[in-house]
Amino acid sequence: GIQVEQSPPDLILQEGANSTLRCNFSDSVNNLQWFHQNPWGQLINLFYIPSGTKQNGRLSATTVATERYSLLYISSSQTTDSGVYFCAGGEETSGSRLTFGEGTQLTVNP
Amino acid sequence: ETGVTQTPRHLVMGMTNKKSLKCEQHLGHNAMYWYKQSAKKPLELMFVYSLEERVENNSVPSRFSPECPNSSHLFLHLHTLQPEDSALYLCASSQGSGGIYEQYFGPGTRLTVT
């Protein structure tokens, strides 16, 4: 199966700063999602983005499928952005099944 | 209720107990999933149930037994668990499993085995 590598593993920011999280895949994926896990464990869907660029408020994501990576941008970060960010991908033969990365632990300080 | 719900939210059980986790999706989806999230590890897919397939991760011990009576409900029956089974168990659903569909997650059940 595919390997999913996320970087950085940990990130500490001051409120208002911008950041970029990266996700690399060992093989081609045609199903890619970004999630935010809040302190209570709930996984919140951020983006479904097998390719291209999407924006939602202060968050945006870009996937370059041919180069097997995806980026999540957080602008003007807020303390409520703290938590773990996961990317997950699925291979062509896997249907909707996802393989998750280990996550980026983001802490935004006031 | 909307989205994906899970009960109970917290569970403490002894190694000789039998318990069940319940998941219900209100999204009209046809595929449901169980994931295990242990501390400092990525989410691991345990089971997939859909109209197209039933997939089991061969590394999941038989002390975990899934049941999917219909497309809206998914159970995980637990018996004679070990302390290392303590984890957050997450349920998800998607429109299908054979194609490429976005998954939506429930809030999880935090399980502690004593």
XYZ file of N, CA and C in Angstrom:
672
model
N 0.818 -1.204 0.000
C 0.000 0.000 0.000
C 0.846 1.245 0.000
N 0.187 2.375 -0.175
C 0.930 3.636 -0.243
C 1.424 4.058 1.128
N 2.475 4.865 1.139
C 2.979 5.498 2.355
C 2.636 6.986 2.281
N 2.244 7.538 3.430
C 1.875 8.953 3.493
C 2.769 9.629 4.522
N 3.497 10.634 4.074
C 4.431 11.334 4.958
C 3.999 12.780 5.113
N 3.828 13.208 6.356
C 3.427 14.593 6.617
C 4.558 15.361 7.289
N 4.659 16.631 6.938
C 5.667 17.488 7.574
C 5.118 18.904 7.736
N 5.584 19.623 8.786
C 6.400 19.097 9.883
C 5.540 18.291 10.851
N 6.124 17.490 11.712
C 5.333 16.758 12.701
C 4.731 17.668 13.768
N 5.451 18.731 14.088
C 4.969 19.686 15.087
C 5.229 21.093 14.590
N 4.310 22.006 14.933
C 4.448 23.385 14.495
C 3.836 24.286 15.561
N 4.610 25.269 15.994
C 4.116 26.237 16.984
C 4.136 27.616 16.344
N 3.013 28.302 16.394
C 2.882 29.607 15.768
C 2.332 30.626 16.758
N 2.610 31.875 16.471
C 1.933 32.964 17.159
C 0.672 33.300 16.370
N -0.344 33.701 17.075
C -1.597 34.090 16.428
C -1.314 35.136 15.341
N -1.933 34.922 14.176
C -1.749 35.857 13.073
C -0.741 35.395 12.046
N 0.070 34.392 12.401
C 1.092 33.908 11.466
C 0.463 33.014 10.409
N 1.208 32.837 9.312
C 0.798 31.921 8.240
C 1.629 30.646 8.311
N 1.095 29.562 7.760
C 1.852 28.313 7.774
C 1.485 27.460 6.574
N 2.394 26.533 6.263
C 2.176 25.564 5.182
C 2.472 24.172 5.694
N 1.517 23.283 5.531
C 1.690 21.883 5.908
C 1.790 21.066 4.619
N 2.622 20.034 4.659
C 2.871 19.281 3.433
C 2.552 17.808 3.646
N 2.127 17.186 2.571
C 1.807 15.763 2.577
C 2.404 15.159 1.306
N 3.270 14.163 1.467
C 3.871 13.452 0.333
C 3.342 12.023 0.271
N 3.142 11.538 -0.938
C 2.654 10.176 -1.135
C 3.698 9.358 -1.884
N 3.793 8.086 -1.532
C 4.788 7.211 -2.162
C 4.359 6.760 -3.554
N 3.078 6.903 -3.843
C 2.565 6.480 -5.141
C 1.389 7.384 -5.514
N 0.907 7.224 -6.723
C -0.195 8.066 -7.181
C -1.449 7.815 -6.366
N -2.167 8.883 -6.074
C -3.451 8.764 -5.381
C -4.504 9.463 -6.213
N -5.710 8.960 -6.154
C -6.797 9.649 -6.843
C -7.906 10.010 -5.874
N -7.611 9.949 -4.606
C -8.571 10.294 -3.558
C -7.762 10.911 -2.427
N -7.984 12.176 -2.120
C -7.150 12.856 -1.135
C -8.007 13.787 -0.286
N -7.873 13.661 1.019
C -8.619 14.525 1.924
C -7.687 15.106 2.985
N -8.013 16.314 3.451
C -7.368 16.947 4.607
C -8.407 17.036 5.717
N -7.952 16.742 6.946
C -8.822 16.782 8.116
C -8.146 17.580 9.232
N -8.976 18.142 10.096
C -8.515 18.754 11.338
C -9.140 17.968 12.486
N -8.287 17.465 13.377
C -8.802 16.750 14.543
C -8.764 17.681 15.743
N -9.931 17.938 16.306
C -9.980 18.859 17.437
C -9.571 18.136 18.731
N -9.418 18.872 19.817
C -8.935 18.242 21.068
C -9.838 17.127 21.583
N -11.077 17.065 21.147
C -11.995 16.019 21.597
C -11.989 14.806 20.681
N -11.157 14.852 19.657
C -11.007 13.690 18.783
C -11.806 13.733 17.494
N -12.706 14.664 17.364
C -13.532 14.748 16.160
C -12.696 15.128 14.946
N -12.822 14.351 13.881
C -12.164 14.661 12.610
C -13.109 15.506 11.769
N -12.652 16.692 11.432
C -13.468 17.617 10.668
C -12.923 17.703 9.251
N -13.811 17.507 8.274
C -13.377 17.574 6.873
C -12.985 19.013 6.515
N -11.792 19.156 5.966
C -11.356 20.464 5.485
C -11.483 20.551 3.975
N -10.836 19.607 3.291
C -10.851 19.614 1.835
C -10.876 18.195 1.300
N -11.621 18.028 0.236
C -11.551 16.842 -0.608
C -10.888 17.325 -1.884
N -9.624 16.952 -2.113
C -8.856 17.625 -3.154
C -7.880 16.673 -3.847
N -8.395 15.779 -4.711
C -7.492 14.873 -5.431
C -6.546 15.610 -6.383
N -6.928 16.817 -6.796
C -6.052 17.620 -7.653
C -6.526 19.066 -7.604
N -5.629 19.978 -8.028
C -6.017 21.371 -8.131
C -5.917 22.134 -6.830
N -6.577 23.273 -6.777
C -6.539 24.176 -5.635
C -7.946 24.528 -5.191
N -8.130 24.566 -3.867
C -9.408 24.969 -3.299
C -9.145 25.932 -2.155
N -10.107 26.815 -1.909
C -9.979 27.744 -0.799
C -11.268 27.762 -0.007
N -11.107 27.864 1.319
C -12.251 27.987 2.201
C -11.853 28.921 3.334
N -12.219 30.184 3.192
C -11.864 31.170 4.210
C -10.364 31.352 4.301
N -9.823 31.174 5.508
C -8.379 31.360 5.709
C -7.569 30.129 5.296
N -8.245 29.060 4.968
C -7.561 27.827 4.576
C -7.631 27.632 3.070
N -6.548 27.109 2.533
C -6.557 26.692 1.137
C -5.673 25.470 0.994
N -5.900 24.716 -0.070
C -5.125 23.496 -0.300
C -4.822 23.374 -1.782
N -3.663 22.807 -2.054
C -3.244 22.546 -3.431
C -2.711 21.134 -3.502
N -3.157 20.385 -4.492
C -2.627 19.049 -4.736
C -2.023 19.009 -6.134
N -0.768 18.554 -6.200
C -0.109 18.335 -7.489
C 0.000 16.829 -7.651
N -1.002 16.251 -8.294
C -1.126 14.794 -8.350
C 0.071 14.155 -9.077
N 0.562 14.809 -10.122
C 1.663 14.231 -10.905
C 2.946 14.147 -10.092
N 3.083 15.012 -9.075
C 4.285 14.997 -8.242
C 4.010 14.401 -6.864
N 2.809 13.926 -6.673
C 2.429 13.142 -5.478
C 2.582 13.924 -4.174
N 2.107 15.162 -4.161
C 2.100 15.890 -2.899
C 0.916 16.830 -2.837
N 0.615 17.229 -1.598
C -0.452 18.190 -1.359
C -0.002 19.153 -0.259
N -0.462 20.385 -0.346
C -0.117 21.421 0.625
C -1.378 22.015 1.224
N -1.332 22.269 2.520
C -2.426 22.965 3.204
C -1.873 24.273 3.742
N -2.504 25.383 3.342
C -2.082 26.705 3.793
C -3.067 27.233 4.825
N -2.515 27.729 5.920
C -3.337 28.379 6.932
C -2.847 29.812 7.054
N -3.718 30.764 6.790
C -3.317 32.160 6.891
C -3.956 32.801 8.117
N -3.258 33.809 8.653
C -3.760 34.556 9.819
C -4.274 33.600 10.896
N -3.406 32.698 11.328
C -3.832 31.622 12.223
C -4.447 32.160 13.524
N -5.377 31.379 14.048
C -6.072 31.699 15.286
C -5.891 30.548 16.269
N -6.096 30.834 17.549
C -5.898 29.783 18.567
C -6.814 28.594 18.320
N -7.960 28.846 17.734
C -8.904 27.760 17.441
C -8.430 26.851 16.312
N -7.362 27.249 15.616
C -6.787 26.386 14.582
C -5.930 25.283 15.194
N -5.646 25.366 16.463
C -4.810 24.349 17.114
C -5.445 22.977 17.000
N -4.590 21.965 16.948
C -5.065 20.594 16.829
C -4.138 19.831 15.893
N -4.585 18.669 15.483
C -3.785 17.841 14.586
C -4.409 17.856 13.199
N -3.567 18.076 12.212
C -4.015 18.093 10.825
C -3.535 16.813 10.140
N -4.472 16.100 9.549
C -4.156 14.849 8.851
C -4.454 14.992 7.366
N -3.591 14.387 6.563
C -3.959 14.162 5.177
C -4.125 12.651 5.001
N -4.913 12.283 4.037
C -5.165 10.870 3.779
C -5.399 10.697 2.294
N -4.864 9.602 1.766
C -5.007 9.358 0.338
C -5.411 7.934 0.050
N -5.955 7.743 -1.144
C -6.351 6.417 -1.572
C -5.809 6.131 -2.956
N -5.351 4.885 -3.152
C -4.828 4.488 -4.462
C -5.977 4.211 -5.416
N -5.640 4.129 -6.693
C -6.659 3.855 -7.713
C -7.452 2.602 -7.419
N -6.785 1.575 -6.938
C -7.455 0.288 -6.719
C -8.138 0.202 -5.367
N -8.046 1.247 -4.555
C -8.564 1.179 -3.189
C -9.966 1.753 -3.047
N -10.529 2.288 -4.114
C -11.843 2.908 -3.991
C -11.788 4.064 -3.020
N -12.687 4.061 -2.042
C -12.744 5.146 -1.083
C -11.886 4.907 0.150
N -11.192 3.770 0.216
C -10.374 3.491 1.394
C -9.200 4.446 1.460
N -8.916 4.963 2.655
C -7.883 5.976 2.843
C -6.740 5.454 3.695
N -5.526 5.890 3.367
C -4.355 5.683 4.211
C -3.970 7.040 4.782
N -3.834 7.100 6.095
C -3.574 8.359 6.778
C -2.091 8.571 7.044
N -1.685 9.853 7.040
C -0.380 10.225 7.532
C -0.398 10.304 9.047
N 0.762 10.616 9.630
C 0.876 10.661 11.081
C 0.426 11.992 11.669
N 0.162 12.948 10.802
C -0.401 14.204 11.277
C 0.632 15.266 11.599
N 0.182 16.517 11.595
C 0.966 17.665 12.051
C 0.252 18.257 13.255
N 0.940 18.291 14.388
C 0.381 18.882 15.602
C 0.639 20.381 15.564
N -0.433 21.156 15.418
C -0.310 22.616 15.345
C -0.759 23.241 16.657
N 0.083 24.114 17.182
C -0.274 24.890 18.371
C -0.173 26.363 18.016
N -1.260 27.081 18.183
C -1.268 28.521 17.928
C -1.412 29.229 19.264
N -0.400 29.999 19.593
C -0.389 30.726 20.879
C -0.928 32.141 20.720
N -1.626 32.621 21.753
C -2.204 33.981 21.670
C -1.128 35.044 21.764
N -30.822 14.076 14.639
C -29.384 13.808 14.540
C -28.918 13.999 13.105
N -27.743 14.544 12.962
C -27.187 14.730 11.634
C -25.798 14.116 11.581
N -25.321 13.857 10.345
C -23.962 13.386 10.184
C -23.792 11.960 10.679
N -22.673 11.726 11.340
C -22.321 10.403 11.838
C -22.253 10.475 13.362
N -22.992 9.604 14.024
C -22.999 9.589 15.485
C -22.415 8.282 15.999
N -21.799 8.342 17.163
C -21.215 7.159 17.782
C -21.583 7.125 19.261
N -21.879 5.923 19.743
C -22.138 5.737 21.167
C -21.496 4.429 21.630
N -21.004 4.367 22.881
C -20.872 5.518 23.774
C -19.686 6.388 23.361
N -19.542 7.551 23.961
C -18.392 8.395 23.650
C -17.149 7.958 24.437
N -17.403 7.407 25.619
C -16.301 6.907 26.451
C -16.706 5.535 26.981
N -15.730 4.637 27.075
C -16.008 3.295 27.573
C -14.780 2.781 28.299
N -15.012 2.307 29.526
C -13.961 1.639 30.285
C -14.426 0.207 30.503
N -13.610 -0.734 30.125
C -14.010 -2.132 30.286
C -12.834 -2.983 30.737
N -13.183 -4.047 31.454
C -12.172 -4.995 31.875
C -11.884 -5.985 30.763
N -10.803 -6.708 30.926
C -10.373 -7.628 29.871
C -11.341 -8.787 29.665
N -12.179 -9.071 30.653
C -13.112 -10.196 30.500
C -14.507 -9.751 30.055
N -14.714 -8.445 29.924
C -16.030 -7.940 29.543
C -16.324 -8.143 28.064
N -17.617 -8.040 27.741
C -18.061 -7.960 26.349
C -18.857 -6.666 26.204
N -18.516 -5.880 25.227
C -19.224 -4.631 24.986
C -19.348 -4.427 23.477
N -20.187 -3.457 23.102
C -20.334 -3.119 21.688
C -20.289 -1.618 21.488
N -19.659 -1.202 20.408
C -19.678 0.187 19.971
C -20.691 0.306 18.841
N -21.395 1.443 18.845
C -22.423 1.642 17.821
C -22.115 2.889 17.001
N -22.371 2.788 15.717
C -22.218 3.915 14.807
C -23.471 4.013 13.951
N -23.939 5.219 13.754
C -25.113 5.438 12.907
C -24.844 6.641 12.004
N -25.135 6.485 10.708
C -24.949 7.613 9.794
C -26.302 8.054 9.238
N -26.461 9.376 9.168
C -27.722 9.986 8.739
C -27.525 10.727 7.422
N -26.591 10.263 6.612
C -26.212 10.962 5.386
C -26.699 10.259 4.132
N -27.376 9.134 4.304
C -27.828 8.377 3.140
C -26.703 7.674 2.411
N -25.610 7.437 3.110
C -24.455 6.772 2.498
C -24.632 5.261 2.441
N -23.776 4.627 1.640
C -23.858 3.177 1.476
C -22.613 2.440 1.941
N -21.636 3.139 2.484
C -20.419 2.499 2.960
C -20.080 3.032 4.344
N -19.611 2.142 5.199
C -19.222 2.538 6.555
C -17.904 1.879 6.903
N -17.150 2.534 7.806
C -15.782 2.121 8.124
C -15.541 2.199 9.634
N -14.709 1.303 10.128
C -14.154 1.436 11.478
C -12.659 1.701 11.365
N -12.186 2.714 12.136
C -10.776 3.017 12.238
C -10.370 2.951 13.705
N -9.094 2.629 13.928
C -8.518 2.667 15.268
C -7.428 3.727 15.270
N -7.450 4.604 16.286
C -6.405 5.603 16.424
C -5.746 5.436 17.789
N -4.549 4.865 17.790
C -3.776 4.731 19.018
C -2.901 5.965 19.189
N -2.453 6.173 20.421
C -1.613 7.341 20.714
C -0.368 7.319 19.826
N -0.068 8.464 19.241
C 1.150 8.652 18.436
C 1.191 7.773 17.191
N 0.056 7.308 16.724
C 0.030 6.489 15.505
C -1.014 7.033 14.537
N -0.841 6.787 13.246
C -1.870 7.213 12.289
C -3.130 6.377 12.449
N -4.218 6.872 11.924
C -5.442 6.076 11.907
C -5.222 4.811 11.091
N -5.724 3.696 11.619
C -5.615 2.419 10.920
C -7.008 1.947 10.550
N -7.194 1.601 9.286
C -8.480 1.071 8.856
C -8.637 -0.359 9.356
N -9.769 -0.608 10.029
C -10.039 -1.955 10.532
C -10.990 -2.714 9.602
N -12.112 -2.098 9.270
C -13.142 -2.780 8.478
C -13.836 -1.790 7.550
N -14.284 -2.337 6.407
C -15.107 -1.587 5.471
C -16.345 -2.418 5.162
N -17.507 -1.789 5.212
C -18.740 -2.454 4.818
C -19.449 -1.579 3.796
N -19.869 -2.189 2.694
C -20.639 -1.443 1.704
C -21.426 -2.417 0.858
N -22.251 -1.869 -0.025
C -22.985 -2.723 -0.955
C -22.007 -3.441 -1.881
N -20.853 -2.794 -2.145
C -19.897 -3.377 -3.080
C -18.971 -4.397 -2.432
N -18.699 -4.250 -1.125
C -17.660 -5.099 -0.558
C -17.729 -5.122 0.956
N -17.116 -6.158 1.519
C -16.797 -6.172 2.934
C -15.301 -6.445 2.999
N -14.555 -5.538 3.600
C -13.103 -5.667 3.651
C -12.669 -5.701 5.102
N -11.835 -6.642 5.418
C -11.303 -6.717 6.769
C -9.787 -6.624 6.702
N -9.238 -5.824 7.580
C -7.797 -5.759 7.714
C -7.339 -7.031 8.409
N -6.529 -7.821 7.739
C -6.132 -9.125 8.281
C -5.335 -9.034 9.564
N -4.852 -7.833 9.870
C -4.076 -7.705 11.099
C -4.964 -7.429 12.310
N -6.282 -7.274 12.098
C -7.186 -7.006 13.223
C -7.491 -8.312 13.949
N -7.269 -8.359 15.258
C -7.523 -9.614 16.006
C -9.002 -9.984 16.012
N -9.264 -11.268 16.193
C -10.651 -11.766 16.156
C -11.461 -11.315 17.361
N -10.825 -10.727 18.364
C -11.579 -10.206 19.502
C -12.376 -8.953 19.127
N -12.153 -8.445 17.920
C -12.969 -7.373 17.349
C -13.861 -7.991 16.279
N -15.171 -7.817 16.416
C -16.103 -8.438 15.496
C -17.086 -7.392 14.984
N -17.061 -7.069 13.690
C -17.968 -6.055 13.166
C -19.314 -6.666 12.789
N -20.330 -5.799 12.799
C -21.657 -6.198 12.343
C -22.284 -5.005 11.645
N -22.832 -5.250 10.471
C -23.455 -4.171 9.709
C -24.840 -4.627 9.273
N -25.867 -4.412 10.106
C -27.211 -4.918 9.791
C -27.888 -4.197 8.631
N -27.504 -2.951 8.374
C -28.054 -2.198 7.240
C -27.085 -1.070 6.908
N -27.405 -0.297 5.890
C -26.442 0.706 5.427
C -26.294 1.879 6.373
N -27.162 1.989 7.386
C -27.098 3.134 8.296
C -26.433 2.821 9.628
N -26.265 1.551 9.934
C -25.765 1.163 11.253
C -24.564 0.240 11.133
N -23.608 0.475 12.033
C -22.408 -0.356 12.088
C -22.055 -0.553 13.550
N -21.772 -1.801 13.918
C -21.398 -2.117 15.289
C -19.999 -2.703 15.304
N -19.330 -2.537 16.439
C -18.061 -3.221 16.678
C -18.186 -3.923 18.018
N -18.268 -5.263 17.958
C -18.411 -6.059 19.167
C -17.023 -6.385 19.710
N -16.884 -6.192 21.014
C -15.587 -6.331 21.670
C -15.650 -7.430 22.731
N -14.670 -8.314 22.751
C -14.626 -9.322 23.816
C -13.200 -9.723 24.097
N -12.942 -9.959 25.378
C -11.608 -10.340 25.886
C -10.512 -9.451 25.301
N -10.702 -8.134 25.442
C -9.712 -7.202 24.907
C -8.475 -7.151 25.792
N -7.421 -6.570 25.228
C -6.149 -6.409 25.913
C -5.905 -4.924 26.179
N -5.066 -4.605 27.155
C -4.793 -3.180 27.429
C -4.307 -2.413 26.196
N -3.580 -3.070 25.301
C -3.083 -2.373 24.107
C -4.196 -2.037 23.113
N -5.404 -2.518 23.375
C -6.545 -2.160 22.529
C -7.145 -0.815 22.932
N -6.671 -0.250 24.009
C -7.122 1.085 24.418
C -6.767 2.076 23.318
N -7.773 2.818 22.858
C -7.558 3.719 21.716
C -8.838 4.507 21.472
N -8.768 5.390 20.496
C -9.960 6.086 20.006
C -10.460 5.323 18.785
N -11.704 4.902 18.817
C -12.283 4.164 17.697
C -13.226 5.088 16.945
N -12.911 5.266 15.672
C -13.644 6.211 14.840
C -14.417 5.473 13.759
N -15.631 5.910 13.570
C -16.484 5.391 12.506
C -16.575 6.454 11.416
N -16.663 6.019 10.187
C -16.816 6.948 9.068
C -17.803 6.372 8.069
N -18.326 7.231 7.214
C -19.187 6.752 6.139
C -18.867 7.515 4.865
N -19.224 6.901 3.744
C -19.082 7.570 2.452
C -20.198 7.076 1.542
N -20.365 7.769 0.434
C -21.473 7.430 -0.464
C -21.359 5.992 -0.956
N -20.151 5.551 -1.220
C -19.888 4.182 -1.615
C -18.469 3.856 -1.232
N -18.009 2.682 -1.600
C -16.615 2.351 -1.313
C -15.859 1.936 -2.562
N -16.593 1.523 -3.602
C -15.910 1.075 -4.802
C -15.414 2.204 -5.667
N -16.007 3.365 -5.539
C -15.569 4.533 -6.290
C -14.782 5.456 -5.386
N -14.650 6.701 -5.803
C -13.886 7.676 -5.025
C -14.867 8.629 -4.381
N -15.022 8.489 -3.075
C -15.986 9.292 -2.351
C -15.361 9.857 -1.093
N -15.836 11.031 -0.710
C -15.352 11.683 0.500
C -15.892 10.962 1.732
N -15.026 10.799 2.739
C -15.444 10.155 3.978
C -15.764 11.205 5.031
N -16.778 10.884 5.851
C -17.184 11.745 6.960
C -17.117 10.933 8.248
N -16.562 11.558 9.290
C -16.278 10.830 10.513
C -17.231 11.191 11.647
N -17.447 10.204 12.527
C -18.135 10.445 13.775
C -17.176 10.982 14.821
N -17.690 11.285 16.032
C -16.864 11.883 17.070
C -15.947 10.895 17.782
N -16.164 9.595 17.572
C -15.281 8.602 18.176
C -15.748 8.088 19.520
N -15.278 6.895 19.843
C -15.448 6.311 21.173
C -14.065 6.112 21.756
N -13.834 6.730 22.919
C -12.531 6.575 23.564
C -12.614 5.371 24.497
N -11.895 4.322 24.147
C -11.955 3.045 24.867
C -10.728 2.866 25.742
N -10.976 2.505 26.990
C -9.893 2.172 27.924
C -10.116 0.761 28.429
N -9.133 -0.098 28.242
C -9.208 -1.477 28.703
C -8.327 -1.623 29.937
N -8.945 -2.047 31.041
C -8.191 -2.141 32.307
C -7.891 -3.596 32.657
